[in-house]
Tab-separated table of C-alpha atoms in Angstrom:
chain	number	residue	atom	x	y	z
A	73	UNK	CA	27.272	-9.088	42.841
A	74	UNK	CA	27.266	-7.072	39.872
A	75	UNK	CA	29.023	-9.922	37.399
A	76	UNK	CA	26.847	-11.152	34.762
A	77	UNK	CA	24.742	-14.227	36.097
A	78	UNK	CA	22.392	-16.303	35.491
A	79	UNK	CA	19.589	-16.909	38.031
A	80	UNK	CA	17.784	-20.252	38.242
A	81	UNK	CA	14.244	-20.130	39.505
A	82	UNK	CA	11.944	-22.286	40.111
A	83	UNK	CA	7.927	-23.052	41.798
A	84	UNK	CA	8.704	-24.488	45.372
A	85	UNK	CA	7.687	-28.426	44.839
A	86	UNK	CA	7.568	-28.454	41.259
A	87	UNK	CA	10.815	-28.559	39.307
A	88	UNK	CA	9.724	-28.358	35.638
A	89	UNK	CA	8.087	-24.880	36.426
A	90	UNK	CA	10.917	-22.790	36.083
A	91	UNK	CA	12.692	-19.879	34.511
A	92	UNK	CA	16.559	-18.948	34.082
A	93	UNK	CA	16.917	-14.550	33.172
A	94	UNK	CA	20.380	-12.910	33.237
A	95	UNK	CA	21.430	-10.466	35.642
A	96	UNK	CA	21.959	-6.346	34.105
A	97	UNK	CA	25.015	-4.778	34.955
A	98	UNK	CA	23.591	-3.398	38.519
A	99	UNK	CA	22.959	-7.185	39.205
A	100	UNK	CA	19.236	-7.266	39.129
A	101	UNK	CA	17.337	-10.058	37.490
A	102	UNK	CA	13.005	-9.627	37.059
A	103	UNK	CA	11.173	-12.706	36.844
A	104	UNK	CA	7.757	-12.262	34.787
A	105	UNK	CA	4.298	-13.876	35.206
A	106	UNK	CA	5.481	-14.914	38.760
A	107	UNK	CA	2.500	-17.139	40.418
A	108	UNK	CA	1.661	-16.715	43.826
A	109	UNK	CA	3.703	-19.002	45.083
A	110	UNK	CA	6.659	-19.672	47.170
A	111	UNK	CA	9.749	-19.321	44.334
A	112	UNK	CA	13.086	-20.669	45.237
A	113	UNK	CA	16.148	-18.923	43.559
A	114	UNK	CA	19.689	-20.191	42.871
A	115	UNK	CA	22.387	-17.768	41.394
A	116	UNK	CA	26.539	-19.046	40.552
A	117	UNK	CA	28.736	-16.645	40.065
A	118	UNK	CA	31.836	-17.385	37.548
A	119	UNK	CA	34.490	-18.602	39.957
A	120	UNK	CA	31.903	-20.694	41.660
A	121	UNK	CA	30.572	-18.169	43.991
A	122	UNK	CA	26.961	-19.349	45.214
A	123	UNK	CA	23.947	-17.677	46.512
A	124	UNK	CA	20.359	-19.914	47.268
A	125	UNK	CA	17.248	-18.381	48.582
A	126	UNK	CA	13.232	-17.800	48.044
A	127	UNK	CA	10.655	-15.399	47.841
A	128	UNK	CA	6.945	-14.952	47.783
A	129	UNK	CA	5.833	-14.376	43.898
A	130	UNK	CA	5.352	-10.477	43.405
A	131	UNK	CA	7.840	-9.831	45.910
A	132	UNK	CA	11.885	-9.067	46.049
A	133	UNK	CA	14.735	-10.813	47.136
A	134	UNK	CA	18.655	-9.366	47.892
A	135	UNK	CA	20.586	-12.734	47.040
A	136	UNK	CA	24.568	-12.543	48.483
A	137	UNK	CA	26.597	-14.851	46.419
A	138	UNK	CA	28.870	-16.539	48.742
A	139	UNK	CA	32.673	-17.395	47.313
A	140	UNK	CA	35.189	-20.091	49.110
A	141	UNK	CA	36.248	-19.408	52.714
A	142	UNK	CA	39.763	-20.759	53.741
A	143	UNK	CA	39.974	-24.461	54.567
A	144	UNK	CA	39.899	-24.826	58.043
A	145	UNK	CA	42.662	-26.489	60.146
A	146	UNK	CA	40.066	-28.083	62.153
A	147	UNK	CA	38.815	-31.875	61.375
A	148	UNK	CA	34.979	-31.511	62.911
A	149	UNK	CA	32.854	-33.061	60.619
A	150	UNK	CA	30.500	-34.846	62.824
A	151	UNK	CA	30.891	-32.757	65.768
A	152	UNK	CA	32.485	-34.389	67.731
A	153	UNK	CA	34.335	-31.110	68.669
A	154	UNK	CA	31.478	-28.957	68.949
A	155	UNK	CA	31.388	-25.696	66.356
A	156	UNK	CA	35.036	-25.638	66.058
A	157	UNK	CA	36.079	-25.238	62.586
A	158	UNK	CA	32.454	-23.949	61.497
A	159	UNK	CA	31.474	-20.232	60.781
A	160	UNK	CA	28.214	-18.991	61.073
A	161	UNK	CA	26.082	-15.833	60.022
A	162	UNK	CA	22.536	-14.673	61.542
A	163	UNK	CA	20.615	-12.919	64.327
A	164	UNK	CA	20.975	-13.679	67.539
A	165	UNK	CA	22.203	-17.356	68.582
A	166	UNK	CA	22.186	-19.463	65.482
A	167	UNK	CA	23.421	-22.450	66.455
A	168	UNK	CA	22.989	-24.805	68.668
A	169	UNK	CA	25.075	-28.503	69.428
A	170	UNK	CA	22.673	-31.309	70.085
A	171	UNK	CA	22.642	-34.775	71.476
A	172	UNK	CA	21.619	-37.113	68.004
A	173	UNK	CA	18.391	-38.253	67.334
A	174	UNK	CA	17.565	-40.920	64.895
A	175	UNK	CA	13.987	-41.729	65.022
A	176	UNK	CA	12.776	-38.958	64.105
A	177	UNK	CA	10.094	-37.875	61.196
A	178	UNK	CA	7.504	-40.050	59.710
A	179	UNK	CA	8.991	-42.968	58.679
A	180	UNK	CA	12.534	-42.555	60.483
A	181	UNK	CA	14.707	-45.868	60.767
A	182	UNK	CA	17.016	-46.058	63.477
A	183	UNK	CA	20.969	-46.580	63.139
A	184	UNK	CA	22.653	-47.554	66.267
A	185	UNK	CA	25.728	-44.812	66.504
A	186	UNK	CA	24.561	-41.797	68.945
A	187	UNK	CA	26.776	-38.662	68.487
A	188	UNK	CA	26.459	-35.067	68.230
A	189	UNK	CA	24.418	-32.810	65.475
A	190	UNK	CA	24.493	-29.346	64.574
A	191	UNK	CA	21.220	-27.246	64.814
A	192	UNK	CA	20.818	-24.027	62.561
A	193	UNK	CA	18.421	-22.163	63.469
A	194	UNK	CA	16.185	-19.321	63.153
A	195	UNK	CA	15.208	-16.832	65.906
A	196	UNK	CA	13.601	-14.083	64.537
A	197	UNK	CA	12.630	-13.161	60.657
A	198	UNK	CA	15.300	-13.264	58.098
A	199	UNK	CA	18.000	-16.322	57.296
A	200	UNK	CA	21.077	-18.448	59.591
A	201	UNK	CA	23.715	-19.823	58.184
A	202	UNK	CA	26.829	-22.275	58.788
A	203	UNK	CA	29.878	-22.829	56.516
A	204	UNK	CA	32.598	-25.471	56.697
A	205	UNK	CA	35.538	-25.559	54.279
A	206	UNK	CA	38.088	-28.505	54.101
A	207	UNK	CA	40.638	-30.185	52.003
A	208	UNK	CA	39.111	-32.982	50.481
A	209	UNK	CA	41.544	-36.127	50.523
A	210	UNK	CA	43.001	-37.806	47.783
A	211	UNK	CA	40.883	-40.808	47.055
A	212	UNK	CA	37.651	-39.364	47.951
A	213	UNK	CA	34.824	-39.785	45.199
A	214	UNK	CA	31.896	-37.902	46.881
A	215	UNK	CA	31.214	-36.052	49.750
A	216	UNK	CA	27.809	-36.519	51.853
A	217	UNK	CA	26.114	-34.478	54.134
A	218	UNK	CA	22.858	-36.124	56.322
A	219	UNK	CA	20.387	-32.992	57.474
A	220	UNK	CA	16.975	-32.906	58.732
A	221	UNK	CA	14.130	-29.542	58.328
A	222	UNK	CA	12.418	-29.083	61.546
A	223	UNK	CA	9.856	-26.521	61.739
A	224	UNK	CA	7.540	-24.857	64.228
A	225	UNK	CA	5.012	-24.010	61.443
A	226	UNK	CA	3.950	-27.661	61.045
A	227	UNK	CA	0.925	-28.910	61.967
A	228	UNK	CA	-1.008	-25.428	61.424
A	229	UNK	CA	1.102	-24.877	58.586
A	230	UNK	CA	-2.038	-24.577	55.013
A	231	UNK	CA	-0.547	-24.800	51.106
A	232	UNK	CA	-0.192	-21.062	49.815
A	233	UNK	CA	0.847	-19.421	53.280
A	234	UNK	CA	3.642	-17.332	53.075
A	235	UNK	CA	5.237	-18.218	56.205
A	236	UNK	CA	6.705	-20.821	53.983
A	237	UNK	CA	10.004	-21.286	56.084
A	238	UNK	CA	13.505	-22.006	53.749
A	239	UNK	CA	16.428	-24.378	53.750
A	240	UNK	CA	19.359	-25.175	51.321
A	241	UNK	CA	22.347	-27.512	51.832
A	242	UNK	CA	25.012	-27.154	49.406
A	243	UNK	CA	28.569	-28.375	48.905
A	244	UNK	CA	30.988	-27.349	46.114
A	245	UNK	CA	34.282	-28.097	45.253
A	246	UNK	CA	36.511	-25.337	43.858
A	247	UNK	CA	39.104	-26.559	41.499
A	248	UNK	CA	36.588	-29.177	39.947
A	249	UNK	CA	33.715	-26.271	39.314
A	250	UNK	CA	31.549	-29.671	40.833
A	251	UNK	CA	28.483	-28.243	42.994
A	252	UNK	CA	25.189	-29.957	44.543
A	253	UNK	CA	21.803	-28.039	46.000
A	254	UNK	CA	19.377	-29.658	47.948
A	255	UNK	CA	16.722	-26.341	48.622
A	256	UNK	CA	13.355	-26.729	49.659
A	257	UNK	CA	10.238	-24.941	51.468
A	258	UNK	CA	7.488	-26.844	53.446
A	259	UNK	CA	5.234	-26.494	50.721
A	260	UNK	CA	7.479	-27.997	48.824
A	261	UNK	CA	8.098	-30.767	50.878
A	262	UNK	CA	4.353	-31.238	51.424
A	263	UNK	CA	3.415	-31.948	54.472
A	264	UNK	CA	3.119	-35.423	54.507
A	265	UNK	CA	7.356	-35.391	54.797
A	266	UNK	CA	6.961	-33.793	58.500
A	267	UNK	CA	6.056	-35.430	61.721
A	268	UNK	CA	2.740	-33.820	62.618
A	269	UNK	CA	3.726	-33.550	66.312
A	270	UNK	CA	7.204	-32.581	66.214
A	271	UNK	CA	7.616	-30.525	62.696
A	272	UNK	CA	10.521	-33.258	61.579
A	273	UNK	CA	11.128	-33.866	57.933
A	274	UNK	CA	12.754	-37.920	58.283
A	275	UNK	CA	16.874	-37.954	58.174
A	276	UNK	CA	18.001	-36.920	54.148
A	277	UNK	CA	20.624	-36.407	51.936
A	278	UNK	CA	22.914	-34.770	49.302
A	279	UNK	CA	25.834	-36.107	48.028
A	280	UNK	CA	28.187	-34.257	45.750
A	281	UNK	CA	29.476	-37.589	43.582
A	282	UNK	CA	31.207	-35.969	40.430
A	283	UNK	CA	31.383	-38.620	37.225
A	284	UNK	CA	34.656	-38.459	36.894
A	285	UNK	CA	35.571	-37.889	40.240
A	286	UNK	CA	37.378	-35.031	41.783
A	287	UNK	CA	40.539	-35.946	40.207
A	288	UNK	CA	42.940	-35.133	43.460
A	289	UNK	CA	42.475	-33.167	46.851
A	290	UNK	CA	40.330	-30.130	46.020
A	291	UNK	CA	38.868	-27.355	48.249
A	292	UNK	CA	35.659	-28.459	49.721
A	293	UNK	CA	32.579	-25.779	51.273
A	294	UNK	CA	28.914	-26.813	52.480
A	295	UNK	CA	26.913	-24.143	52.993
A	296	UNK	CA	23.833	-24.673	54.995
A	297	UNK	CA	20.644	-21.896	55.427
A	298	UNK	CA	17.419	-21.549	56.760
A	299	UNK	CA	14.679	-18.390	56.442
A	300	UNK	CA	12.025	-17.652	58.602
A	301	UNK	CA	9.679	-16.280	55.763
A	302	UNK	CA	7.182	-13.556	56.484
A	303	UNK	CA	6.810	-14.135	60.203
A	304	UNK	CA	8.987	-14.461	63.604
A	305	UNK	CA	6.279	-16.321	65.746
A	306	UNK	CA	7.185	-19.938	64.064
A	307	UNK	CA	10.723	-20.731	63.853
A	308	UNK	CA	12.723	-23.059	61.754
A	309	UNK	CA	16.227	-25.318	61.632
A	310	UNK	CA	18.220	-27.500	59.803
A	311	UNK	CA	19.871	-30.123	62.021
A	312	UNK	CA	23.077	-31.705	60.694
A	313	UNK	CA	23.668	-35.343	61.430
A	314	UNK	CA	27.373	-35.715	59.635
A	315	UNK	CA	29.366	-34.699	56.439
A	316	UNK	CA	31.375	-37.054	55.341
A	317	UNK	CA	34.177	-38.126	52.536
A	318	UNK	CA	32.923	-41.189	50.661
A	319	UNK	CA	36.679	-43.331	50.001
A	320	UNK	CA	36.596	-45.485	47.520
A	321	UNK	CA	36.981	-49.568	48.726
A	322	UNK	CA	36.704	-51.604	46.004
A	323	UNK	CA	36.884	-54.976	48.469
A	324	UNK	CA	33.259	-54.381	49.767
A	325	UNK	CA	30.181	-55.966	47.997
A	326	UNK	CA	28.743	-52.283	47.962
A	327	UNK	CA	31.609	-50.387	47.046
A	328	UNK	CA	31.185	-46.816	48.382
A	329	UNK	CA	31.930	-45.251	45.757
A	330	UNK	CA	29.269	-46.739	43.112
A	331	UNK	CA	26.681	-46.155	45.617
A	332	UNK	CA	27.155	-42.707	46.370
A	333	UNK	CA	26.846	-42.221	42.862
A	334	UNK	CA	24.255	-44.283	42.303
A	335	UNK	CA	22.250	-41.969	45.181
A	336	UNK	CA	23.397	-39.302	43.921
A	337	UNK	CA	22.399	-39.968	39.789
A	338	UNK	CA	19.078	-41.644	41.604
A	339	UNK	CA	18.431	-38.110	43.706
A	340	UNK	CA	18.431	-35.777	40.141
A	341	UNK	CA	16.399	-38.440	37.872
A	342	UNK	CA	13.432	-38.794	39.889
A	343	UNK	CA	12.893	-34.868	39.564
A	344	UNK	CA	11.841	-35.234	36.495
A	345	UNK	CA	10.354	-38.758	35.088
A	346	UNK	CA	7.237	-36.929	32.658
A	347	UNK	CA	9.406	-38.587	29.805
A	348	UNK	CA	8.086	-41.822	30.733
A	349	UNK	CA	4.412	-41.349	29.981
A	350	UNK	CA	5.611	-40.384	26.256
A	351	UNK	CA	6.959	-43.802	25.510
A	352	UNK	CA	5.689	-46.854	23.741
A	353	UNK	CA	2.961	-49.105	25.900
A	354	UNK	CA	4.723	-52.402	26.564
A	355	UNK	CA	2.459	-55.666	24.849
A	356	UNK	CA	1.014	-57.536	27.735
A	357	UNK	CA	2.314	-60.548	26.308
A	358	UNK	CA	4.147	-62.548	23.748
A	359	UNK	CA	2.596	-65.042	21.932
A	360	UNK	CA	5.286	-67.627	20.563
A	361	UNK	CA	8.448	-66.555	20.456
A	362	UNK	CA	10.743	-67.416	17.361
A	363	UNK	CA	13.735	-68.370	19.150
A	364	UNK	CA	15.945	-71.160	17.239
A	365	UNK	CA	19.366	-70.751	19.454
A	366	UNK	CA	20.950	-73.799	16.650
A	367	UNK	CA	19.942	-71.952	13.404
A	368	UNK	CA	20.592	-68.468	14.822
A	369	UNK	CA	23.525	-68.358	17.742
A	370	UNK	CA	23.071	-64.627	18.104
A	371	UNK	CA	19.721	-64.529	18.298
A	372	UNK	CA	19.263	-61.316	17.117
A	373	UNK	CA	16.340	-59.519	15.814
A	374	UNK	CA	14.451	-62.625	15.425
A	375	UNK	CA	11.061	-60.843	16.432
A	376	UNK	CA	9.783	-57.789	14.807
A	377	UNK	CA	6.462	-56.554	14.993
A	378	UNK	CA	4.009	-53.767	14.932
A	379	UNK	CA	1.771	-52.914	17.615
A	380	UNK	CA	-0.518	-49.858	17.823
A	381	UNK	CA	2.045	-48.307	15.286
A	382	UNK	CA	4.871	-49.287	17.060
A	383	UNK	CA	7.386	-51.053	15.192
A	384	UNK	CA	9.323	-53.699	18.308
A	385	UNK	CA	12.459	-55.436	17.792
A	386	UNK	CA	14.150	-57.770	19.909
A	387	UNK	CA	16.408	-56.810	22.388
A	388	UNK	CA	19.717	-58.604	21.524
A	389	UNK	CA	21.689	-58.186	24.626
A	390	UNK	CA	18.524	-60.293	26.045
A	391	UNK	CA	17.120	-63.531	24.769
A	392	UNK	CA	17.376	-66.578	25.249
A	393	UNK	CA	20.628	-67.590	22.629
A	394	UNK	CA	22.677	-64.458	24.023
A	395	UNK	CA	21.900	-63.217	27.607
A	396	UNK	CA	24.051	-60.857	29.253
A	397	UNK	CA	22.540	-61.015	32.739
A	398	UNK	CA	21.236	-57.847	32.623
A	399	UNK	CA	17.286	-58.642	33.637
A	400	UNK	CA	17.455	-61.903	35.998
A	401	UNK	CA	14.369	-63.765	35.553
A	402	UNK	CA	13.365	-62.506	32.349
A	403	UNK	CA	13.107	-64.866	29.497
A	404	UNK	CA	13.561	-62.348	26.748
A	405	UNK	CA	12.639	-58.732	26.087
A	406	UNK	CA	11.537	-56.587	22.970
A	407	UNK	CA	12.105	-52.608	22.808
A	408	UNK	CA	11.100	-49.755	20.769
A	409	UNK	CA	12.281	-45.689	20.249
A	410	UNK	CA	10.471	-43.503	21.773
A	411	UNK	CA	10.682	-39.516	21.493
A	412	UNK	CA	13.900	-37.289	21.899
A	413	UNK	CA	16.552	-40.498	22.270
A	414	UNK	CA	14.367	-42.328	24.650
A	415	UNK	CA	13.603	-45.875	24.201
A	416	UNK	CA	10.876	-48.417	25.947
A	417	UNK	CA	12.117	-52.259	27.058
A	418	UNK	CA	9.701	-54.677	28.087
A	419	UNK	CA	10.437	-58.335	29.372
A	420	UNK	CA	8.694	-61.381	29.393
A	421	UNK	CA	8.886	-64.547	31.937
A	422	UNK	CA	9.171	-67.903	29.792
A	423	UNK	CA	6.399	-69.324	28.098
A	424	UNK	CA	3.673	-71.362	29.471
A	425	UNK	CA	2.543	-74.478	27.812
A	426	UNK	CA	0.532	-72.756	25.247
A	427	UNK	CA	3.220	-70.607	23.904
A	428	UNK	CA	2.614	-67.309	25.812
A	429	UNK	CA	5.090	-65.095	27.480
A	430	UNK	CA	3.061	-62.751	30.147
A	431	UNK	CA	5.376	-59.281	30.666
A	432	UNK	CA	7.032	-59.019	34.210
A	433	UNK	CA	5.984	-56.504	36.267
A	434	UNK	CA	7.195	-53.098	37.168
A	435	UNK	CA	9.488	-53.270	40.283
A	436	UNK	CA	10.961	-56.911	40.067
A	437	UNK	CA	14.291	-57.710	38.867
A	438	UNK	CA	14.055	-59.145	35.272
A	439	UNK	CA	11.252	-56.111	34.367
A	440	UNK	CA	11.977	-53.895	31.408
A	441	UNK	CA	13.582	-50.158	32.171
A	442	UNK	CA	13.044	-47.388	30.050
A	443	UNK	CA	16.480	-46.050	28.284
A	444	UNK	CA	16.306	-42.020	28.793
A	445	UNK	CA	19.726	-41.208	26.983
A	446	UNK	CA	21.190	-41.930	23.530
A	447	UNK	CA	18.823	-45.204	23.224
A	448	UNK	CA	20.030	-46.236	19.759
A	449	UNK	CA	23.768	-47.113	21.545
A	450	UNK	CA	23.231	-50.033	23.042
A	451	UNK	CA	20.152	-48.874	25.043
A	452	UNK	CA	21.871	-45.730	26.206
A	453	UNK	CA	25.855	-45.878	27.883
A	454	UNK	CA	24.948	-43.385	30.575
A	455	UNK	CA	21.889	-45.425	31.086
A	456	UNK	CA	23.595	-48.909	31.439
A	457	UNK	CA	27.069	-47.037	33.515
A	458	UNK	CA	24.111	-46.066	36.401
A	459	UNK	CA	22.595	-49.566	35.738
A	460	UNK	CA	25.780	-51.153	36.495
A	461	UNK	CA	26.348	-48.935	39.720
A	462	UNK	CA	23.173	-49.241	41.183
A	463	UNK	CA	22.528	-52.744	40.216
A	464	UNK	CA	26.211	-54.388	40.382
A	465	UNK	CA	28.516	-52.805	42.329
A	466	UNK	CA	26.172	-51.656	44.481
A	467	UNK	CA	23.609	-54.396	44.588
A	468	UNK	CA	21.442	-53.161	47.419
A	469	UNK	CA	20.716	-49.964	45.213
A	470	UNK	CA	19.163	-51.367	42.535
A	471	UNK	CA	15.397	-50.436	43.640
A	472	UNK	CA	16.759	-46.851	43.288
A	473	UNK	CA	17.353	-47.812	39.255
A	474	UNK	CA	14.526	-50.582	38.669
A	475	UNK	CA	12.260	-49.524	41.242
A	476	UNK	CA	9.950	-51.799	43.745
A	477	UNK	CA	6.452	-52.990	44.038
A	478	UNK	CA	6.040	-51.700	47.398
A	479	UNK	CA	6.560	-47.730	45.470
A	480	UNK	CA	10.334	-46.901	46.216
A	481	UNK	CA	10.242	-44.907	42.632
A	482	UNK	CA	13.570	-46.339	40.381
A	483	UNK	CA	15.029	-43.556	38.001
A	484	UNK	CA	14.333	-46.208	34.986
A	485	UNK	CA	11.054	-47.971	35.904
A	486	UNK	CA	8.006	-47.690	34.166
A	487	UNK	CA	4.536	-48.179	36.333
A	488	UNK	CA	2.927	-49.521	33.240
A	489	UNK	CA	4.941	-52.633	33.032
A	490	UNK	CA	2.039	-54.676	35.156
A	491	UNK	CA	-1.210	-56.418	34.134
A	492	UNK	CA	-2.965	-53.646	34.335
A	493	UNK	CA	-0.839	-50.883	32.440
A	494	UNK	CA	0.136	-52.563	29.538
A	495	UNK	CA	-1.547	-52.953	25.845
A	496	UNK	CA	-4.051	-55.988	25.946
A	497	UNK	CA	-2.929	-56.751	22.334
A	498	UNK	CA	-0.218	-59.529	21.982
């Protein structure tokens, strides 16, 4: 592919550690100071064409950008009619149509539908493919695809091998320009994500949930690969549960389309959440709180206050004279800026007899959640839009946005919000 592109690279596991170099004219991009590590490589051409893969650091990788097939005439996205409608690229037999299996990986949770999956597969060193291409339909809002990495190099499988096997799933939409990549190496996944005995990752996903949406029937590919790296004694595969078209229904309490989204929004946040630590410690407490609802309706900025060289304000979409329902269970809540448009929240229960309002913790519904966008509008609108789609229209989503105490990690909690994170000052 001899176009001008830019490569995305990054370190297998860790997303921050990453570099982005422009192709020369005879399409060849060199990465420097390259650790020795597994690095995975994505490359988009300019009318969308795509090309994922990896390589050991000091060695070299031929990337094929792949451009849109044809939509196929064939409706077989769960299999039900085999491989019809798929293509697929490899050595040897690739692919393989499987009874489903649902409890499967460490911590898989079983659904009660049994159908057919399709297994990619490796049989020798070098990559295996499959490609579908459809015609999305008019009111979808995302498109999902469930998959599962199974490999034959876990359990004797040691951090820094190069038999570090490959997978990518993909989907892009052509008109829209809209694309998603889920790629990963076992490394990367750590091996606590497999089942020691069979090599299964649990069931995952990646959902393609464009904000706006689609904006009418557009031509729809996944892509789906996996590499045997460096060996041909260990295979590996990518089984594929479903892809689906998420419609939107807006009479359902979890309306399909705000929880793809939220997933989706959920799925890129958590890859990075270092911008927490950087923020203001939250007060463990308040000690008397100035409210006078009759003298002051509005209620706002009531409390201000300096703290460790922190200057706090109060939050006025929530206290006590004017409260929006954002935080259930919180009695009131004070925030500060933090670097780069970021901005810290921290809520409080009521006060006890003696005046004192203790902060509620990390993980429960009326806690405080960090603002990471634009936190001087209203606490950030792309902030409060997810807010509203995890935690509203999609109700049983909202540990993906606040978080839980049991460790599901929320894009917008903050682990210090507890007794024992925040500032012992009042």
């Amino acid at each position: 592919f001899l176009s001008q592109t830019t490569i995305k690279a990054r370190i297998s596991g860790d997303e921050l550690v990453k570099s982005t170099p422009v192709t020369t004219d005879d399409g060849i991009a060199t990465l420097s100071n390259v650790p020795y590590r597994t690095i995975i490589v994505e490359a988009e051409g300019p009318q969308g064409e795509l090309g994922v893969g990896s390589f050991f650091g000091g060695g070299i990788l031929d990337m094929v950008l792949k451009g849109f097939n044809n939509p196929s005439a064939v409706d077989n996205k769960d299999f039900s009619l085999g491989s019809d409608g798929w293509t697929f690229k490899g050595d040897g037999d690739v692919y393989r149509i499987v009874s489903h299996e649902e409890d499967v990986g460490p911590d898989g949770t079983r659904r009660l539908d049994i159908d057919q999956d399709l297994v990619i597969e490796t049989t020798t060193e070098g990559e295996s493919s499959a490609s579908y291409t459809f015609t999305s339909s008019l009111d979808a809002c995302a498109i999902r695809v469930r998959y599962r990495f199974q490999t034959e190099e876990v359990p004797g499988f040691s951090p820094g091998d190069e038999t570090d096997d490959f997978y990518s799933v993909s989907i892009r939409a052509q008109n829209s320009g809209k694309k998603k990549v889920e790629a990963n190496t076992i490394s990367g996944l750590g091996l606590s994500a497999f089942d020691p005995d069979t090599g299964s990752t649990r069931w995952m996903e990646v959902i393609l949930a464009p904000d706006p949406s689609f904006g009418g029937p557009d031509t729809v590919q996944v892509d789906v690969a996996v590499a045997n790296a460096d060996d041909d004694s260990a295979d590996s595969q990518v089984v594929i549960d479903f892809v689906e078209e998420v419609i939107e229904d807006s009479s359902q309490d979890n309306e399909p389309c705000a929880c793809a989204q939220c997933q989706a929004w959920h799925g890129e946040e958590i890859k990075d959440t270092a911008w927490v630590d950087d923020l203001p410690t939250c007060p463990c407490s308040i000690v008397q709180w100035p409210f006078d609802c009759t003298v002051r309706p509005s209620g706002s900025d009531v409390l201000t206050g300096e703290l460790d060289g922190v200057d706090w304000d109060t939050d006025e979409a929530m206290n006590p004279c004017v409260d929006l329902g954002l935080h259930p269970g919180a009695y009131a809540c004070i925030r500060a800026a933090g670097p780069n448009g970021t901005g810290q929240q921290c809520c409080y229960g009521a006060p006890d007899a003696s005046g004192v309002s203790s902060i509620l913790e990390h993980g429960t519904s009326g806690a405080g959640t960090p603002v990471r966008y634009n936190f001087a509008d209203h606490q950030g609108r792309g902030d409060l839009a997810n807010f509203n789609r995890c935690c509203s229209a999609c109700a049983d989503n909202c540990a993906l946005y606040i978080g839980e105490t049991d460790g599901t990690q929320g894009a917008r909690s903050d682990p210090r919000h507890s007794s024992a994170g925040c500032s012992l000052a009042n």
